[in-house]
Tab-separated table of C-alpha atoms in Angstrom:
chain	number	residue	atom	x	y	z
P	1	MET	CA	37.474	98.098	13.252
P	2	LYS	CA	36.804	97.411	16.890
P	3	SER	CA	39.704	96.790	19.213
P	4	LYS	CA	39.628	94.680	22.312
P	5	THR	CA	40.448	96.565	25.475
P	6	SER	CA	41.558	94.757	28.621
P	7	PHE	CA	41.014	96.432	31.935
P	8	PRO	CA	43.423	95.796	34.781
P	9	PRO	CA	41.939	94.145	37.858
P	10	GLN	CA	40.809	96.560	40.485
P	11	GLU	CA	42.809	96.818	43.654
P	12	GLY	CA	41.417	94.659	46.430
P	13	ALA	CA	39.383	92.443	44.041
P	14	ALA	CA	39.604	88.664	44.603
P	15	PRO	CA	41.498	86.694	41.915
P	16	PRO	CA	39.359	84.439	39.676
P	17	SER	CA	38.639	81.094	41.312
P	18	ARG	CA	40.237	77.932	39.862
P	19	CYS	CA	38.021	75.610	41.867
P	20	PRO	CA	35.805	73.191	39.872
P	21	ASP	CA	32.117	73.889	39.603
P	22	ASN	CA	29.873	72.870	42.434
P	23	THR	CA	28.340	69.907	40.650
P	24	ALA	CA	27.984	66.286	41.740
P	25	PHE	CA	30.320	65.100	38.988
P	26	LYS	CA	33.118	67.623	39.450
P	27	GLN	CA	32.908	67.474	43.242
P	28	GLN	CA	32.919	63.664	43.171
P	29	ARG	CA	29.587	63.258	44.893
P	30	LEU	CA	28.124	60.751	42.439
P	31	PRO	CA	26.753	57.551	44.000
P	32	ALA	CA	29.286	54.699	43.879
P	33	TRP	CA	29.527	51.097	44.945
P	34	LYS	CA	32.624	49.987	46.748
P	35	PRO	CA	32.776	46.243	47.392
P	36	GLN	CA	33.808	45.204	50.843
P	37	LEU	CA	36.395	42.501	50.337
P	38	THR	CA	36.206	39.992	53.146
P	39	ILE	CA	38.391	36.964	53.612
P	40	ALA	CA	35.463	34.702	52.753
P	41	SER	CA	34.705	36.452	49.434
P	42	VAL	CA	38.366	36.600	48.398
P	43	LEU	CA	39.085	32.961	49.164
P	44	SER	CA	35.894	31.770	47.506
P	45	SER	CA	36.800	33.729	44.362
P	46	PHE	CA	40.264	32.146	44.176
P	47	PHE	CA	39.033	28.599	44.803
P	48	LEU	CA	36.053	28.865	42.425
P	49	THR	CA	38.276	30.303	39.680
P	50	GLY	CA	40.836	27.561	40.227
P	51	ALA	CA	38.207	24.826	40.146
P	52	PHE	CA	36.667	26.220	36.973
P	53	CYS	CA	40.009	26.536	35.152
P	54	LEU	CA	41.143	23.075	36.233
P	55	THR	CA	37.887	21.505	35.050
P	56	VAL	CA	38.010	23.233	31.674
P	57	GLY	CA	41.716	22.449	31.301
P	58	VAL	CA	41.221	18.731	31.945
P	59	CYS	CA	38.361	18.610	29.422
P	60	LEU	CA	40.442	20.405	26.770
P	61	VAL	CA	43.503	18.201	27.290
P	62	LEU	CA	41.456	15.006	27.126
P	63	SER	CA	39.701	16.292	24.017
P	64	ALA	CA	43.004	17.188	22.305
P	65	ASN	CA	44.472	13.773	23.158
P	66	SER	CA	41.516	12.031	21.513
P	67	VAL	CA	42.414	13.511	18.121
P	68	ARG	CA	43.884	10.998	15.690
P	69	GLU	CA	46.775	12.504	13.747
P	70	ILE	CA	49.666	11.373	11.574
P	71	GLN	CA	52.398	13.702	10.330
P	72	VAL	CA	54.741	12.927	7.438
P	73	ASP	CA	57.861	15.018	6.777
P	74	TYR	CA	58.773	14.945	3.083
P	75	SER	CA	61.564	17.536	3.076
P	76	ASP	CA	64.354	14.953	2.872
P	77	LYS	CA	62.414	12.300	0.984
P	78	CYS	CA	62.006	14.731	-1.913
P	79	SER	CA	65.580	15.987	-1.788
P	80	ASP	CA	66.126	15.638	-5.559
P	81	CYS	CA	63.176	17.906	-6.269
P	82	SER	CA	64.358	20.284	-3.579
P	83	LYS	CA	67.742	20.684	-5.296
P	84	LEU	CA	66.018	21.254	-8.627
P	85	ARG	CA	63.789	23.992	-7.200
P	86	GLU	CA	66.704	25.857	-5.634
P	87	ASN	CA	67.727	26.939	-9.142
P	88	SER	CA	65.174	29.551	-10.213
P	89	SER	CA	65.823	28.818	-13.885
P	90	ASN	CA	64.087	25.435	-13.427
P	91	TRP	CA	60.753	26.983	-12.473
P	92	ASN	CA	58.980	25.446	-15.496
P	93	LYS	CA	60.339	21.920	-14.965
P	94	GLU	CA	58.072	19.466	-13.196
P	95	CYS	CA	59.341	17.284	-10.382
P	96	HIS	CA	57.405	14.554	-8.573
P	97	CYS	CA	58.156	12.379	-5.586
P	98	SER	CA	56.339	9.760	-3.534
P	99	VAL	CA	56.232	9.159	0.207
P	100	ASN	CA	54.919	5.897	1.666
P	101	PHE	CA	53.447	5.506	5.140
P	102	THR	CA	51.242	3.090	7.056
P	103	LEU	CA	48.144	3.603	9.157
P	104	LYS	CA	48.148	0.973	11.895
P	105	GLU	CA	44.591	1.795	12.962
P	106	ASP	CA	41.528	3.203	11.256
P	107	ILE	CA	40.986	6.951	11.366
P	108	LEU	CA	37.236	7.211	11.696
P	109	GLY	CA	35.131	10.280	11.021
P	110	ASP	CA	35.984	13.369	9.014
P	111	VAL	CA	39.657	13.433	8.044
P	112	PHE	CA	41.422	16.676	7.169
P	113	MET	CA	44.678	17.067	5.254
P	114	TYR	CA	46.996	19.932	6.176
P	115	TYR	CA	50.336	21.109	4.851
P	116	GLY	CA	52.785	22.284	7.464
P	117	LEU	CA	55.741	24.643	7.159
P	118	GLN	CA	58.556	25.052	9.629
P	119	ASN	CA	60.857	28.076	10.001
P	120	PHE	CA	58.756	30.150	7.585
P	121	TYR	CA	58.191	33.573	9.160
P	122	GLN	CA	54.977	35.235	8.034
P	123	ASN	CA	54.863	37.660	10.953
P	124	HIS	CA	57.335	40.170	9.500
P	125	ARG	CA	55.591	43.542	9.369
P	126	ARG	CA	56.596	44.367	5.805
P	127	TYR	CA	55.531	40.914	4.622
P	128	MET	CA	52.151	41.136	6.367
P	129	MET	CA	51.403	44.549	4.830
P	130	SER	CA	52.460	43.519	1.321
P	131	ARG	CA	48.961	43.093	-0.126
P	132	SER	CA	46.116	45.147	-1.584
P	133	ASP	CA	42.770	44.417	0.038
P	134	ALA	CA	41.036	46.669	-2.468
P	135	GLN	CA	42.443	44.596	-5.338
P	136	LEU	CA	41.355	41.368	-3.631
P	137	LEU	CA	37.819	42.778	-3.539
P	138	GLY	CA	37.844	42.917	-7.330
P	139	ARG	CA	38.194	46.691	-7.576
P	140	ASN	CA	40.156	48.467	-10.265
P	141	VAL	CA	42.807	50.213	-8.178
P	142	ASN	CA	46.252	51.625	-8.741
P	143	ILE	CA	48.400	49.075	-6.918
P	144	GLN	CA	51.489	51.262	-7.273
P	145	ARG	CA	50.079	53.273	-4.378
P	146	SER	CA	49.658	50.167	-2.229
P	147	TYR	CA	52.159	48.329	-0.030
P	148	CYS	CA	52.692	45.594	-2.643
P	149	ALA	CA	56.089	46.833	-3.828
P	150	PRO	CA	58.324	45.356	-5.097
P	151	PHE	CA	55.703	42.799	-6.195
P	152	SER	CA	53.301	45.327	-7.693
P	153	THR	CA	54.220	45.776	-11.378
P	154	TYR	CA	56.721	44.429	-13.882
P	155	GLY	CA	59.314	46.569	-15.592
P	156	ASN	CA	56.986	47.220	-18.552
P	157	GLY	CA	54.274	48.531	-16.225
P	158	THR	CA	52.036	45.434	-16.268
P	159	PRO	CA	50.358	45.085	-12.845
P	160	MET	CA	50.538	41.823	-10.962
P	161	ALA	CA	47.341	40.050	-10.000
P	162	PRO	CA	47.395	39.388	-7.137
P	163	CYS	CA	50.124	41.727	-5.962
P	164	GLY	CA	52.275	41.588	-2.848
P	165	ALA	CA	54.804	39.324	-1.175
P	166	ILE	CA	52.169	37.162	0.538
P	167	ALA	CA	50.504	36.176	-2.720
P	168	ASN	CA	53.837	35.755	-4.507
P	169	SER	CA	55.045	33.223	-1.902
P	170	MET	CA	51.866	31.112	-2.002
P	171	PHE	CA	52.338	27.418	-1.220
P	172	ASN	CA	51.951	25.571	-4.526
P	173	ASP	CA	52.851	21.933	-3.915
P	174	THR	CA	50.221	19.511	-5.233
P	175	ILE	CA	49.541	16.573	-2.914
P	176	ASP	CA	47.482	13.488	-3.806
P	177	LEU	CA	46.760	10.547	-1.530
P	178	PHE	CA	46.574	6.917	-2.700
P	179	TYR	CA	45.418	3.817	-0.817
P	180	ASN	CA	47.175	0.516	-1.543
P	181	HIS	CA	44.373	-2.029	-1.173
P	182	ASN	CA	44.745	-5.708	-2.127
P	183	SER	CA	47.449	-5.141	-4.754
P	184	SER	CA	45.400	-2.302	-6.269
P	185	VAL	CA	45.941	1.424	-5.914
P	186	ILE	CA	42.897	3.588	-5.121
P	187	GLN	CA	43.085	7.359	-5.173
P	188	VAL	CA	41.535	8.862	-2.062
P	189	PRO	CA	38.878	11.417	-3.108
P	190	LEU	CA	39.699	14.846	-1.695
P	191	LEU	CA	37.552	17.976	-1.455
P	192	LYS	CA	39.280	21.206	-2.429
P	193	THR	CA	36.366	23.568	-1.712
P	194	GLY	CA	34.524	24.426	1.468
P	195	ASN	CA	37.776	24.758	3.413
P	196	SER	CA	37.844	28.549	3.871
P	197	TRP	CA	35.745	30.746	6.137
P	198	TRP	CA	32.387	31.915	4.810
P	199	THR	CA	33.273	35.556	5.472
P	200	ASP	CA	36.468	35.224	3.443
P	201	LYS	CA	34.760	33.541	0.518
P	202	ASN	CA	31.800	35.927	0.352
P	203	VAL	CA	32.962	39.200	1.905
P	204	LYS	CA	36.747	39.730	1.875
P	205	PHE	CA	37.593	38.210	-1.513
P	206	ARG	CA	35.794	38.816	-4.816
P	207	ASN	CA	36.676	38.518	-8.467
P	208	PRO	CA	36.429	41.480	-10.864
P	209	GLU	CA	33.088	41.642	-12.635
P	210	SER	CA	33.220	40.403	-16.219
P	211	TYR	CA	31.599	37.814	-18.455
P	212	ASN	CA	34.545	35.442	-17.845
P	213	LEU	CA	37.616	35.378	-15.630
P	214	SER	CA	40.206	35.559	-18.389
P	215	SER	CA	38.773	38.875	-19.593
P	216	ALA	CA	38.369	40.081	-15.997
P	217	PHE	CA	42.122	39.759	-15.472
P	218	ALA	CA	43.082	41.044	-18.919
P	219	GLY	CA	46.018	43.442	-18.779
P	220	THR	CA	47.491	41.814	-15.660
P	221	ALA	CA	50.186	39.176	-15.159
P	222	ARG	CA	50.805	36.442	-12.626
P	223	PRO	CA	53.245	37.014	-9.738
P	224	PRO	CA	56.865	36.085	-10.527
P	225	TYR	CA	56.899	32.821	-8.537
P	226	TRP	CA	53.589	31.538	-9.855
P	227	GLN	CA	53.429	28.924	-12.592
P	228	LYS	CA	50.006	29.947	-13.916
P	229	PRO	CA	47.744	33.008	-13.750
P	230	VAL	CA	45.216	33.536	-10.980
P	231	TYR	CA	42.212	32.689	-13.160
P	232	LEU	CA	43.611	29.184	-13.740
P	233	LEU	CA	44.227	28.181	-10.126
P	234	ASP	CA	41.462	25.587	-10.397
P	235	GLU	CA	40.810	24.609	-13.999
P	236	GLU	CA	38.178	22.054	-12.970
P	237	ASP	CA	35.864	24.354	-11.007
P	238	GLU	CA	35.098	27.840	-12.300
P	239	ARG	CA	33.611	28.857	-8.913
P	240	ASN	CA	36.936	28.071	-7.195
P	241	ASN	CA	39.064	30.307	-9.363
P	242	GLY	CA	40.637	33.715	-9.158
P	243	TYR	CA	40.674	35.559	-5.856
P	244	VAL	CA	37.990	33.256	-4.401
P	245	ASN	CA	40.154	30.132	-4.711
P	246	ASP	CA	40.141	28.324	-1.358
P	247	ASP	CA	43.876	27.553	-1.350
P	248	PHE	CA	44.679	31.188	-2.094
P	249	ILE	CA	42.301	32.519	0.566
P	250	ILE	CA	43.725	30.215	3.244
P	251	TRP	CA	47.295	31.201	2.373
P	252	MET	CA	46.485	34.909	2.596
P	253	ARG	CA	45.582	34.481	6.278
P	254	VAL	CA	49.130	34.773	7.637
P	255	SER	CA	50.355	32.912	10.692
P	256	ALA	CA	51.727	34.447	13.882
P	257	PHE	CA	54.359	31.730	14.357
P	258	ALA	CA	57.202	30.385	12.251
P	259	THR	CA	55.813	26.833	12.421
P	260	PHE	CA	52.240	26.532	11.258
P	261	ARG	CA	49.813	24.408	9.282
P	262	ASN	CA	47.085	25.302	6.800
P	263	LEU	CA	44.091	23.268	5.763
P	264	TYR	CA	44.656	21.796	2.310
P	265	ARG	CA	41.977	19.160	1.611
P	266	ARG	CA	39.204	17.121	3.209
P	267	VAL	CA	38.667	13.433	2.600
P	268	ARG	CA	35.410	12.813	0.761
P	269	ARG	CA	33.573	10.072	2.606
P	270	ILE	CA	32.426	7.756	-0.180
P	271	ARG	CA	32.984	4.087	-1.122
P	272	HIS	CA	36.025	2.695	0.709
P	273	PHE	CA	36.334	5.874	2.753
P	274	ALA	CA	32.729	6.278	3.899
P	275	GLU	CA	33.785	5.781	7.553
P	276	GLY	CA	37.112	7.585	7.227
P	277	LEU	CA	40.550	6.231	6.358
P	278	PRO	CA	40.940	2.475	6.894
P	279	ALA	CA	44.166	1.036	8.234
P	280	GLY	CA	46.703	0.026	5.618
P	281	ASN	CA	49.456	1.312	3.358
P	282	TYR	CA	49.199	4.745	1.765
P	283	THR	CA	51.279	6.872	-0.580
P	284	PHE	CA	51.541	10.629	-0.992
P	285	HIS	CA	52.212	11.675	-4.590
P	286	ILE	CA	53.688	15.160	-4.458
P	287	SER	CA	54.332	17.636	-7.220
P	288	TYR	CA	57.213	19.538	-5.637
P	289	ASN	CA	57.169	23.284	-6.381
P	290	PHE	CA	57.737	25.103	-3.084
P	291	PRO	CA	61.452	25.327	-2.107
P	292	VAL	CA	62.351	25.552	1.581
P	293	THR	CA	66.095	24.820	1.687
P	294	ARG	CA	67.165	28.458	1.400
P	295	PHE	CA	65.585	29.390	4.742
P	296	LYS	CA	66.289	25.990	6.388
P	297	GLY	CA	62.636	25.095	6.441
P	298	ARG	CA	60.764	21.816	6.585
P	299	LYS	CA	57.544	20.633	4.948
P	300	HIS	CA	54.973	18.231	6.353
P	301	VAL	CA	51.701	16.632	5.383
P	302	ILE	CA	49.299	16.065	8.273
P	303	LEU	CA	46.214	13.850	8.342
P	304	SER	CA	44.053	14.647	11.338
P	305	THR	CA	40.573	14.462	12.789
P	306	VAL	CA	38.870	17.230	14.750
P	307	VAL	CA	36.810	17.307	17.923
P	308	TRP	CA	34.515	19.863	19.547
P	309	SER	CA	37.538	21.885	20.742
P	310	GLY	CA	39.326	21.827	17.377
P	311	GLY	CA	42.398	19.927	16.288
P	312	SER	CA	45.351	18.474	18.149
P	313	ASN	CA	46.476	21.534	20.079
P	314	PRO	CA	46.906	21.021	23.859
P	315	PHE	CA	48.170	24.587	24.441
P	316	LEU	CA	44.800	25.997	25.538
P	317	GLY	CA	44.159	23.104	27.911
P	318	ILE	CA	47.619	23.440	29.460
P	319	ALA	CA	47.083	27.198	29.854
P	320	TYR	CA	43.843	26.564	31.747
P	321	LEU	CA	45.538	23.962	33.947
P	322	VAL	CA	48.380	26.338	34.802
P	323	SER	CA	45.948	29.183	35.559
P	324	GLY	CA	43.753	26.952	37.708
P	325	THR	CA	46.726	25.595	39.627
P	326	ALA	CA	48.059	29.113	40.239
P	327	ALA	CA	44.660	30.336	41.476
P	328	THR	CA	44.226	27.346	43.788
P	329	LEU	CA	47.728	27.639	45.239
P	330	SER	CA	47.196	31.382	45.765
P	331	GLY	CA	44.015	30.584	47.675
P	332	PHE	CA	45.881	28.188	49.991
P	333	VAL	CA	48.682	30.716	50.521
P	334	ILE	CA	46.195	33.466	51.429
P	335	THR	CA	44.403	31.045	53.762
P	336	GLY	CA	47.684	30.230	55.529
P	337	ILE	CA	48.583	33.909	55.912
P	338	HIS	CA	45.110	34.709	57.249
P	339	LEU	CA	45.210	31.927	59.866
P	340	LYS	CA	48.676	32.952	60.977
P	341	LEU	CA	47.723	36.613	61.377
P	342	ARG	CA	44.506	35.700	63.161
P	343	LYS	CA	46.430	33.662	65.712
P	344	LYS	CA	48.755	36.598	66.357
P	345	LYS	CA	45.805	38.961	66.750
P	346	THR	CA	44.121	36.607	69.213
P	347	TYR	CA	47.357	36.275	71.168
P	348	PHE	CA	47.843	40.039	71.515
P	349	GLN	CA	44.209	40.555	72.470
P	350	LYS	CA	44.643	38.099	75.356
P	351	GLN	CA	47.724	39.931	76.504
């Protein structure tokens, strides 16, 4: 076995150098470009940035103001159903309510129906992590090792499908829209598919492979707060069932704020509604299932159009206006300081 032998440094020998190697990189001799900031380039940058932000901000604000929108709060108007739902033992009892409203002007173009929730916090870390992405891809996984607990399995060991707190708290009110036209009531045709992102529908969510959905989810049970299993979310359309149900996919995309809205339906433009929603009297028929009183929440139904910049959300336009104003004011302040200093310099040079 060989042993390592260290020899003491000889007397008079120079200590080992700690200087970096003599290379262009380590000696910082690489070619570099250092911009020369002149008063002209700085001021032009501030004013051009301000002009750009102000222009974009005005366009966004005008675009957001052109959106036609009506919002109906049905939290108090369905108070009887709300009291019924507060008792968990009444989960299997149906409760319906109606909310009337009037459109004073036509809403032309594509009309979208949203449901809105207020004071519902989805941004809690434990709530956001309470899901199994592998399960939502249709894989056979052990959800006890996921973050779904306590909504992972029942006491007898039966796994929940889907598991997690997000899926368990899914919004499950049913909302239908009716048009009161010449003493007759016409149900507004609504589209329940095509509302989710293509990537969600085809990449992030998939059903387990089987010859039918009921056998694919055999051996699993619905979440505790659900009224029916996942493979019966849409009994009319087999392609909109299970994990690829549009309502379920949209709900699983959690919101960053306590007040938010999710797309629920789109108005199908046929017959009386080929141009949109005509002015007149309307009624929302609501099957009330989602309680909000416990956390002091509110529920809304929103009918809205969209424009090239999206829906009725002036926040981005206001942000651009504020940024543009700040950049422009900064440019004027720098200009004033420069002129003042230049006058002082000229004065001292003459002296």
